[in-house]
Amino acid sequence: MTMTDHTPLAEPVSPREIPDAAIAMIDAEGIVVGWTHAAEQLVGYSAGEVVGRSAAHVLPSPDDALKALAYAEQCRALDGWSDTVTVRHRDGHAINMTLRISLLWGQDAATRWLVSVTDIGTLSSGASNGAVRESLLAHAPIGIAVYDPQLRCTWVNDVMERHDGTPRERRFGRRLQDSLPAVEAEALEVVMRQVLESGTTMVHEYRAWSSADRHREHAFSASFFCLQDADGTARAVCSMSVDVTGNRRARERLAILSEASTRIGSTLDVMQTGQELADLAVPLLADHALVDLVESVPFGVDPSAGIGKASGRPPLMRRAGLASIDLGLLELPWVREEVIHPFPNSLFDTALRTGRSYLEPVLDTHSGPWVAQDPVRTQKVRDSGVHSLMVVPIRARRCVLGLALFGRSKEPTPFQEDDLLLAEELVTRAALSLDNALQYARQRTAALTLQRDLLPHHVGGGAAVDVASRYVPADMDHGVGGDWFDVIKLSGARVALVVGDVVGHGINAAATMGRLRTAVRTLADLELPPHELLAHLDDTVRRLNDENEEDAETQDTAPAVVGATCLYAVYDPVARRCSLARAGHPPPAIIDPQGHVTFPDLPAGAPLGLGLGMVPFESTDMELPEGSVLALYTDGLVESRDDDIDVGLDRLGAVLAETGSSLEDLCSQVIETLPTQAPADDVTLLLARTRGLEPAQVASWELPNEPAAVRIARQAAARQLSEWGLEHLVTTMELVVSELVTNAVRYGGGPFRLRLIQHEVLTCEVSDSNTSHPRPRHPHIIDENGRGLSLVAQLSRRWGSRSATDGKVVWAEQDLPSKAVAV
């Protein structure tokens, strides 16, 4: 049912007996001629004590009496007058009253006054007739009619004519059948007889067609009072009625808005939200509805101009929603997702620029810029019969996101102001959902960008391992989480494999993940063993928590606690050995070349940031034959709400045991074993198949603990490079070897070892027993020492040092021509 349906009330409202405002009828000389039982209860005077006396009898002062009578004169030109006065109770105390005086007409132009008073102290009483009481207090028009015991009209005010269209001259001496439908009249007369017999006040609702609006049925609420004579007998029954059509329509509006709360914004898709708004509006509010969004909005981008700041041509629009009671009209000109070009200076352009709604009760389809510039659509609008239009901008945060258009064709009643208010409320609710969707789109874009920047784009293990990976976020909407993995090339053809898991999901977890991933890469450059790297990473996480606590104290909020687990492994393809350490992370799976799967029992360590530095991390070394597969993963892969972790480990081991698959296929097979529903936690998998360097790719020499070691090392390096066909690097490498061995002999301790490794690059390593690492200096012009490492840095692609079990290793790398990499 639309807001303007003429559907009659399903059944009349049953009359209710209520206490209400005190009523008195006063003649032209100010003498009380009628009194109600409610008036007696309010001021303490019985009908016998008041009727026949001046109304000033119950006023505490002559000034109040004069004031009331003076204002009563104004009622001759008005619907009524009301004010607050003080009334004297029979026992002497004063009562603050809201008083209203209405002019009544009788036959032969005779006049009387109907006075109603309401105790201000009882305004919150739920027992009174709310419709009449609110009208009494708010100066709203009240229709008043007085009927004799035979139910013939004797007195009436001007408002009654506006209620049902019957002039007062046609009312006098007649009953209700002459002004109301028979059913309504009969029901009301039954109520009036009950009032006359019992002396109580009753309320009843009825229907009528206002003279000002003959096309719309109105609902009225009437209160009936028994007016008593001086001896307490029923003299007449007084009817006071108010138009409650607005209340009824308000209830309908509330029902529509209630439905809007469940039907609009069911998803974070802006186009879907636009369609939901159109579907709700038809047919509850309009016969046709269109929702157009600024073209950038469906792509998660705010409109470039705010309200009142737009200039030039209006922005392109994209049709997000459309609905019509006539499905044939949906073909043209209304096509969903069509790009719309609003015409400059049109009603739609104006609404976009100003952010104001526009109501066209009678739509003119024969003039305006859009009529001439788009004759095809104009003719379609004419054919549709749309005669009334509302244009409501969709506003959010000082920007217009689009327009909602509502039209009527089959419903003959034009849109009115209250229809526009309802449309604006519906659009406001849709705008909130659209703005939420926009914020979601922005956050999702930021999250995906962050994820793309933080996770490795191309994972490669160099000469040490072949790798493949998968990442499945639990937050599928944002596509980002707190898991991370990395493959970091180290010196000496070694490689570091990392998998970590930050507590939580979404963009905040991803930001923390990015900080930890950067920290791991920085620590990996220091060539730290796994247990030392995790200890430093633990310090980093605890510092993050300290910073969060300080920020929380400043902002008076709960601190965000950072927690994470991590597994760090370093594989050496020369020794074919792997060193691993973990911080509260699940153990890796190791698959030997024959397909046998084991989960080594590594020291667990405490999660990062939660061990308070009290639990040391430990590294474990193990030999990995060439062709072994090392599987690093996060707990989301093996844990679920329904199964124990052992079930997940068995499932993972069963898939990994299948030999013959490529790493990429093996990754896919593992992910396919996950439950079909969205994972409860992020899932990360990193597979690395080990490779070993051939003996011919590595050459090493023991050097004597004497200055002659420099010459021996230089000659050995030159011979080896010649054997490898790298004569063009001999001169450079001789200088690098000389500087590194000289520093070892001068500052280190024996034994000394020189090693050359040919893999993706040429690596020169010099080891000694001194644990102190070299630090480059920037010597002055007159300094004789300190230039060796600077020269090594200039001659090498990169250089550095790392700790060893019996001292340290200083290394430097040289680029190789591609054809010389493999042997």
Coordinates of C-alpha atoms in Angstrom, one line a residue, residues 12-437:
P12 CA -13.7 1.1 13.2
V13 CA -11.7 1.6 16.4
S14 CA -13.6 0.6 19.4
P15 CA -14.7 3.4 21.7
R16 CA -12.7 3.8 24.9
E17 CA -13.8 5.4 28.2
I18 CA -11.2 7.9 29.3
P19 CA -10.9 10.8 31.8
D20 CA -9.8 13.9 29.9
A21 CA -9.8 17.7 29.8
A22 CA -12.4 19.6 31.8
I23 CA -15.1 21.2 29.6
A24 CA -17.4 24.1 30.2
M25 CA -19.9 25.9 27.9
I26 CA -20.3 29.6 28.4
D27 CA -22.9 31.9 26.8
A28 CA -22.2 35.3 25.2
E29 CA -22.5 37.0 28.7
G30 CA -19.9 34.8 30.2
I31 CA -22.4 32.6 32.2
V32 CA -21.6 28.9 32.5
V33 CA -24.4 26.9 30.8
G34 CA -22.8 23.5 30.7
W35 CA -20.4 21.6 33.0
T36 CA -18.7 18.2 32.8
H37 CA -17.9 15.6 35.4
A38 CA -14.2 16.0 34.6
A39 CA -14.4 19.7 35.3
E40 CA -15.9 18.9 38.8
Q41 CA -13.1 16.5 39.5
L42 CA -10.5 19.0 38.4
V43 CA -11.6 22.2 40.2
G44 CA -13.9 20.7 42.9
Y45 CA -17.1 22.6 41.9
S46 CA -20.2 20.6 41.0
A47 CA -22.5 21.6 38.2
G48 CA -25.0 23.0 40.7
E49 CA -22.3 25.4 42.0
V50 CA -21.1 26.7 38.7
V51 CA -23.9 26.5 36.1
G52 CA -25.8 29.7 35.9
R53 CA -22.9 31.7 37.4
S54 CA -20.1 33.8 35.8
A55 CA -17.1 31.9 34.6
A56 CA -15.0 34.3 36.6
H57 CA -16.2 32.5 39.7
V58 CA -13.4 29.9 39.3
L59 CA -10.7 32.4 38.4
P60 CA -8.5 33.7 41.3
S61 CA -8.3 37.3 40.3
P62 CA -10.3 39.8 38.2
D63 CA -7.2 40.2 36.0
D64 CA -7.3 36.6 34.9
A65 CA -11.0 36.9 34.2
L66 CA -10.6 40.0 32.1
K67 CA -7.7 38.4 30.3
A68 CA -9.7 35.3 29.4
L69 CA -12.7 37.4 28.2
A70 CA -10.5 39.7 26.2
Y71 CA -8.8 36.9 24.4
A72 CA -12.1 35.2 23.9
E73 CA -13.0 38.0 21.5
Q74 CA -10.1 37.0 19.3
C75 CA -11.7 33.6 18.8
R76 CA -14.3 35.2 16.5
A77 CA -11.6 35.5 13.8
L78 CA -9.6 32.5 14.8
D79 CA -10.1 28.8 15.2
G80 CA -9.4 29.1 18.9
W81 CA -7.2 30.8 21.5
S82 CA -5.2 29.1 24.2
D83 CA -2.9 30.2 27.0
T84 CA -1.8 29.3 30.5
V85 CA -3.9 30.6 33.4
T86 CA -4.4 30.0 37.1
V87 CA -7.7 28.5 38.2
R88 CA -9.0 28.5 41.8
H89 CA -9.8 25.1 43.3
R90 CA -12.9 24.9 45.5
D91 CA -10.7 24.4 48.6
G92 CA -8.8 27.6 47.8
H93 CA -5.5 26.4 46.3
A94 CA -4.5 27.6 42.8
I95 CA -3.9 25.3 39.8
N96 CA -1.9 26.1 36.7
M97 CA -4.0 25.3 33.7
T98 CA -3.7 25.2 30.0
L99 CA -6.9 27.0 28.8
R100 CA -8.4 27.0 25.4
I101 CA -11.5 28.9 24.2
S102 CA -13.3 28.1 21.0
L103 CA -16.2 30.0 19.4
L104 CA -19.4 28.1 18.7
W105 CA -22.2 29.1 16.4
G106 CA -25.8 28.4 16.8
Q107 CA -29.0 29.1 14.9
D108 CA -29.7 32.7 14.0
A109 CA -25.9 33.5 14.4
A110 CA -26.0 33.0 18.1
T111 CA -22.6 32.4 19.8
R112 CA -21.3 30.6 22.7
W113 CA -17.9 29.6 24.0
L114 CA -16.5 26.2 24.8
V115 CA -13.7 26.4 27.3
S116 CA -11.4 23.4 28.0
V117 CA -8.8 23.4 30.7
T118 CA -6.0 20.8 31.3
D119 CA -3.9 20.5 34.4
I120 CA -0.3 21.0 33.5
G121 CA 0.8 18.7 36.2
T122 CA -1.0 15.8 34.6
L123 CA 0.3 16.2 31.1
S124 CA 2.3 12.9 31.4
S125 CA -0.8 10.9 32.2
G126 CA -1.2 8.1 29.8
A127 CA -4.9 7.8 30.4
S128 CA -5.9 10.8 28.4
N129 CA -6.8 11.1 24.8
G130 CA -3.4 11.9 23.3
A131 CA -4.6 13.2 20.0
V132 CA -7.1 15.7 21.4
R133 CA -4.8 16.7 24.3
E134 CA -1.9 17.4 21.9
S135 CA -4.2 19.5 19.7
L136 CA -5.5 21.5 22.7
L137 CA -1.9 22.4 23.7
A138 CA -0.5 23.0 20.2
H139 CA -3.2 25.3 18.9
A140 CA -4.1 22.7 16.3
P141 CA -7.6 23.0 14.6
I142 CA -10.2 21.2 16.7
G143 CA -13.7 20.5 15.3
I144 CA -16.4 21.0 17.9
A145 CA -20.1 20.2 17.8
V146 CA -22.7 20.1 20.5
Y147 CA -25.7 17.8 20.3
D148 CA -28.9 17.8 22.3
P149 CA -30.3 14.6 24.0
Q150 CA -32.0 13.7 20.7
L151 CA -28.5 13.9 19.1
R152 CA -29.4 16.9 16.9
C153 CA -26.7 19.4 16.3
T154 CA -27.2 22.7 18.2
W155 CA -23.8 24.3 18.3
V156 CA -20.7 24.0 16.0
N157 CA -17.5 25.7 15.2
D158 CA -16.1 26.6 11.8
V159 CA -13.4 23.8 11.9
M160 CA -16.1 21.1 11.5
E161 CA -16.9 22.3 8.1
R162 CA -13.3 21.8 7.0
H163 CA -13.4 18.3 8.5
D164 CA -16.3 16.9 6.6
G165 CA -17.3 19.6 4.2
T166 CA -20.8 20.2 5.7
P167 CA -21.7 23.9 6.2
R168 CA -22.9 24.8 9.7
E169 CA -26.3 25.9 8.4
R170 CA -27.0 22.4 7.2
R171 CA -26.1 20.9 10.5
F172 CA -28.5 22.7 12.9
G173 CA -31.3 20.5 14.0
R174 CA -30.0 17.5 12.1
R175 CA -28.2 14.3 13.1
L176 CA -24.9 12.8 11.9
Q177 CA -26.5 10.8 9.1
D178 CA -26.7 14.1 7.1
S179 CA -22.9 14.7 7.1
L180 CA -21.2 11.3 7.5
P181 CA -21.6 7.9 5.9
A182 CA -24.3 5.8 7.5
V183 CA -22.0 3.3 9.1
E184 CA -19.8 6.0 10.6
A185 CA -22.8 8.0 11.8
E186 CA -24.4 5.0 13.4
A187 CA -21.3 4.1 15.3
L188 CA -20.8 7.6 16.6
E189 CA -24.4 8.0 17.7
V190 CA -24.0 4.7 19.7
V191 CA -21.0 6.3 21.5
M192 CA -22.9 9.6 22.1
R193 CA -25.9 7.7 23.7
Q194 CA -23.4 5.9 26.0
V195 CA -21.9 9.2 27.0
L196 CA -25.3 10.8 27.8
E197 CA -26.4 7.8 29.8
S198 CA -23.1 7.3 31.8
G199 CA -21.8 10.9 32.0
T200 CA -18.3 9.6 31.1
T201 CA -16.0 10.8 28.4
M202 CA -15.3 8.5 25.5
V203 CA -13.1 8.6 22.3
H204 CA -13.8 7.1 18.9
E205 CA -12.1 7.2 15.5
Y206 CA -14.0 7.7 12.3
R207 CA -13.4 8.5 8.6
A208 CA -14.3 11.5 6.5
W209 CA -13.2 13.3 3.4
S210 CA -12.0 16.8 4.1
S211 CA -13.3 19.6 2.0
A212 CA -9.8 20.7 1.3
D213 CA -8.6 17.3 0.1
R214 CA -11.5 15.4 -1.5
H215 CA -9.2 12.8 -3.1
R216 CA -7.8 11.5 0.2
E217 CA -9.6 9.8 3.0
H218 CA -8.8 11.4 6.4
A219 CA -8.9 9.8 9.8
F220 CA -10.4 11.7 12.8
S221 CA -10.3 11.0 16.5
A222 CA -13.3 12.4 18.4
S223 CA -13.7 12.8 22.1
F224 CA -17.3 13.0 23.5
F225 CA -18.1 14.8 26.8
C226 CA -21.4 14.9 28.6
L227 CA -22.4 18.5 29.5
Q228 CA -24.5 18.7 32.7
D229 CA -27.2 21.2 33.7
A230 CA -27.3 22.9 37.1
D231 CA -29.2 19.9 38.6
G232 CA -26.6 17.5 37.2
T233 CA -28.7 16.1 34.4
A234 CA -27.3 15.5 30.9
R235 CA -28.0 18.7 29.0
A236 CA -26.0 17.8 25.8
V237 CA -23.1 15.8 24.4
C238 CA -20.1 17.7 23.1
S239 CA -17.8 16.3 20.3
M240 CA -14.2 17.5 19.9
S241 CA -12.5 15.9 16.9
V242 CA -9.0 16.3 15.4
D243 CA -7.5 15.1 12.1
V244 CA -5.1 12.2 12.9
T245 CA -4.4 11.3 9.3
G246 CA -0.9 12.6 9.9
N247 CA -0.5 10.2 12.8
R248 CA -1.7 7.3 10.7
R249 CA 0.7 8.2 7.9
A250 CA 3.4 8.6 10.4
R251 CA 2.9 5.1 11.5
E252 CA 3.1 4.0 7.9
R253 CA 6.3 5.9 7.5
L254 CA 7.8 4.3 10.6
A255 CA 6.8 0.9 9.1
I256 CA 8.6 1.7 5.9
L257 CA 11.7 3.0 7.7
S258 CA 11.7 -0.1 9.9
E259 CA 11.7 -2.2 6.7
A260 CA 14.5 0.0 5.3
S261 CA 16.7 -0.9 8.2
T262 CA 16.7 -4.6 7.1
R263 CA 16.5 -4.2 3.3
I264 CA 19.0 -1.5 2.6
G265 CA 22.7 -2.1 3.1
S266 CA 22.6 -5.9 3.2
T267 CA 26.0 -5.9 1.5
L268 CA 29.0 -3.7 1.0
D269 CA 28.4 -3.5 -2.7
V270 CA 27.4 0.1 -3.6
M271 CA 25.5 -1.0 -6.7
Q272 CA 23.5 -3.5 -4.8
T273 CA 22.7 -0.9 -2.1
G274 CA 21.4 1.4 -4.9
Q275 CA 19.1 -1.4 -6.2
E276 CA 17.9 -2.1 -2.7
L277 CA 16.8 1.5 -2.2
A278 CA 14.9 1.4 -5.5
D279 CA 13.2 -1.9 -4.7
L280 CA 12.1 -0.6 -1.3
A281 CA 10.7 2.7 -2.7
V282 CA 8.4 0.9 -5.2
P283 CA 5.6 0.6 -4.5
L284 CA 5.7 1.8 -0.9
L285 CA 6.5 5.4 -1.8
A286 CA 6.6 5.7 -5.6
D287 CA 5.6 4.0 -8.8
H288 CA 9.1 4.4 -10.2
A289 CA 12.5 4.8 -8.7
L290 CA 16.0 5.4 -10.1
V291 CA 19.3 5.5 -8.2
D292 CA 22.3 7.1 -10.0
L293 CA 25.7 7.2 -8.4
V294 CA 28.7 9.5 -9.3
E295 CA 30.7 7.2 -11.6
S296 CA 33.7 7.1 -9.3
V297 CA 31.7 5.8 -6.3
P298 CA 31.3 2.1 -7.6
F299 CA 35.1 2.0 -7.8
G300 CA 35.6 3.1 -4.2
V301 CA 36.6 6.7 -5.0
D302 CA 35.0 9.7 -3.4
P303 CA 33.5 12.3 -5.6
S304 CA 36.1 15.0 -6.4
A305 CA 33.9 17.9 -5.4
G306 CA 32.0 18.6 -2.2
I307 CA 28.6 20.2 -1.8
G308 CA 28.7 23.8 -3.2
K309 CA 32.1 23.3 -4.8
A310 CA 31.3 21.7 -8.1
S311 CA 32.0 23.7 -11.2
G312 CA 31.9 23.0 -14.9
R313 CA 30.0 20.1 -16.4
P314 CA 28.2 17.8 -14.0
P315 CA 30.0 14.5 -13.3
L316 CA 29.1 11.3 -15.1
M317 CA 26.7 9.1 -13.3
R318 CA 26.2 5.3 -13.3
R319 CA 22.7 3.8 -12.8
A320 CA 22.9 1.6 -9.7
G321 CA 19.2 0.9 -9.1
L322 CA 15.9 1.0 -10.8
A323 CA 12.4 -0.3 -10.0
S324 CA 9.0 0.3 -11.5
I325 CA 5.4 -1.0 -11.0
D326 CA 5.4 -1.4 -14.8
L327 CA 8.1 -3.8 -15.8
G328 CA 7.8 -2.8 -19.4
L329 CA 9.2 0.6 -18.5
L330 CA 12.5 -1.0 -17.3
E331 CA 13.6 -1.6 -20.8
L332 CA 14.2 2.0 -21.9
P333 CA 15.2 4.6 -20.9
W334 CA 16.1 2.9 -17.6
V335 CA 19.0 0.5 -18.0
R336 CA 21.0 -0.6 -14.9
E337 CA 24.7 0.2 -14.9
E338 CA 24.2 2.6 -17.8
V339 CA 26.4 5.7 -17.8
I340 CA 24.2 8.8 -17.4
H341 CA 25.2 12.3 -18.6
P342 CA 23.3 14.9 -16.5
F343 CA 22.6 18.1 -18.5
P344 CA 24.1 21.3 -17.2
N345 CA 21.6 23.6 -15.5
S346 CA 19.1 20.8 -15.2
L347 CA 17.2 20.0 -12.0
F348 CA 19.6 17.0 -11.6
D349 CA 22.7 19.1 -12.1
T350 CA 21.4 21.6 -9.5
A351 CA 20.7 18.9 -7.0
L352 CA 24.3 17.5 -7.5
R353 CA 25.8 20.9 -7.0
T354 CA 23.7 22.1 -4.0
G355 CA 23.0 18.9 -2.3
R356 CA 19.3 20.0 -1.8
S357 CA 16.2 18.0 -2.6
Y358 CA 13.7 19.1 -5.1
L359 CA 9.9 18.4 -5.2
E360 CA 8.0 18.8 -8.5
P361 CA 4.4 18.0 -7.5
V362 CA 3.4 18.5 -11.2
L363 CA 6.1 17.5 -13.6
D364 CA 6.5 19.6 -16.7
T365 CA 7.7 17.3 -19.5
H366 CA 7.4 19.9 -22.2
S367 CA 10.1 22.4 -21.1
G368 CA 13.5 22.4 -19.6
P369 CA 17.0 21.7 -21.0
W370 CA 16.7 18.0 -20.8
V371 CA 13.5 18.0 -23.0
A372 CA 15.3 19.4 -26.0
Q373 CA 18.7 17.7 -25.5
D374 CA 17.3 14.2 -24.9
P375 CA 14.0 13.9 -26.9
V376 CA 14.0 10.1 -26.9
R377 CA 14.0 9.8 -23.1
T378 CA 11.7 12.7 -22.8
Q379 CA 9.1 10.9 -24.9
K380 CA 9.6 7.8 -22.8
V381 CA 8.9 9.8 -19.7
R382 CA 5.7 11.2 -21.3
D383 CA 4.6 7.7 -22.3
S384 CA 5.2 6.4 -18.8
G385 CA 2.7 8.9 -17.5
V386 CA 5.0 10.2 -14.7
H387 CA 3.3 13.4 -13.5
S388 CA 5.1 14.0 -10.1
L389 CA 8.8 13.8 -9.3
M390 CA 11.1 14.0 -6.3
V391 CA 14.9 14.4 -6.7
V392 CA 16.9 13.6 -3.6
P393 CA 20.7 13.9 -3.4
I394 CA 22.6 11.0 -1.7
R395 CA 24.8 12.9 0.7
A396 CA 27.6 11.7 2.9
R397 CA 30.4 13.7 4.6
R398 CA 29.7 16.9 2.7
C399 CA 29.8 15.1 -0.7
V400 CA 27.0 14.1 -3.0
L401 CA 27.4 10.5 -3.9
G402 CA 24.5 10.4 -6.4
L403 CA 20.8 11.1 -6.9
A404 CA 17.6 9.2 -6.1
L405 CA 14.6 9.9 -8.3
F406 CA 11.1 9.0 -7.4
G407 CA 8.1 9.3 -9.8
R408 CA 4.4 8.7 -9.8
S409 CA 2.3 7.7 -12.7
K410 CA -0.6 5.4 -11.7
E411 CA -1.0 7.0 -8.3
P412 CA -3.0 10.2 -9.1
T413 CA -2.0 12.1 -5.9
P414 CA 1.1 14.2 -6.4
F415 CA 4.0 14.0 -4.1
Q416 CA 3.7 16.2 -1.0
E417 CA 6.2 17.6 1.5
D418 CA 5.7 14.7 3.8
D419 CA 6.5 12.3 1.0
L420 CA 9.7 14.2 0.4
L421 CA 10.6 13.9 4.1
L422 CA 10.2 10.2 3.9
A423 CA 12.2 9.9 0.7
E424 CA 15.0 11.9 2.3
E425 CA 15.0 9.6 5.3
L426 CA 15.2 6.6 3.1
V427 CA 18.0 8.1 1.1
T428 CA 19.9 9.1 4.2
R429 CA 19.8 5.5 5.4
A430 CA 21.0 4.3 2.0
A431 CA 23.7 7.0 2.0
L432 CA 25.0 5.7 5.3
S433 CA 25.3 2.2 3.8
L434 CA 26.9 3.6 0.7
D435 CA 29.4 5.5 2.8
N436 CA 30.2 2.4 4.8
A437 CA 30.7 0.6 1.5

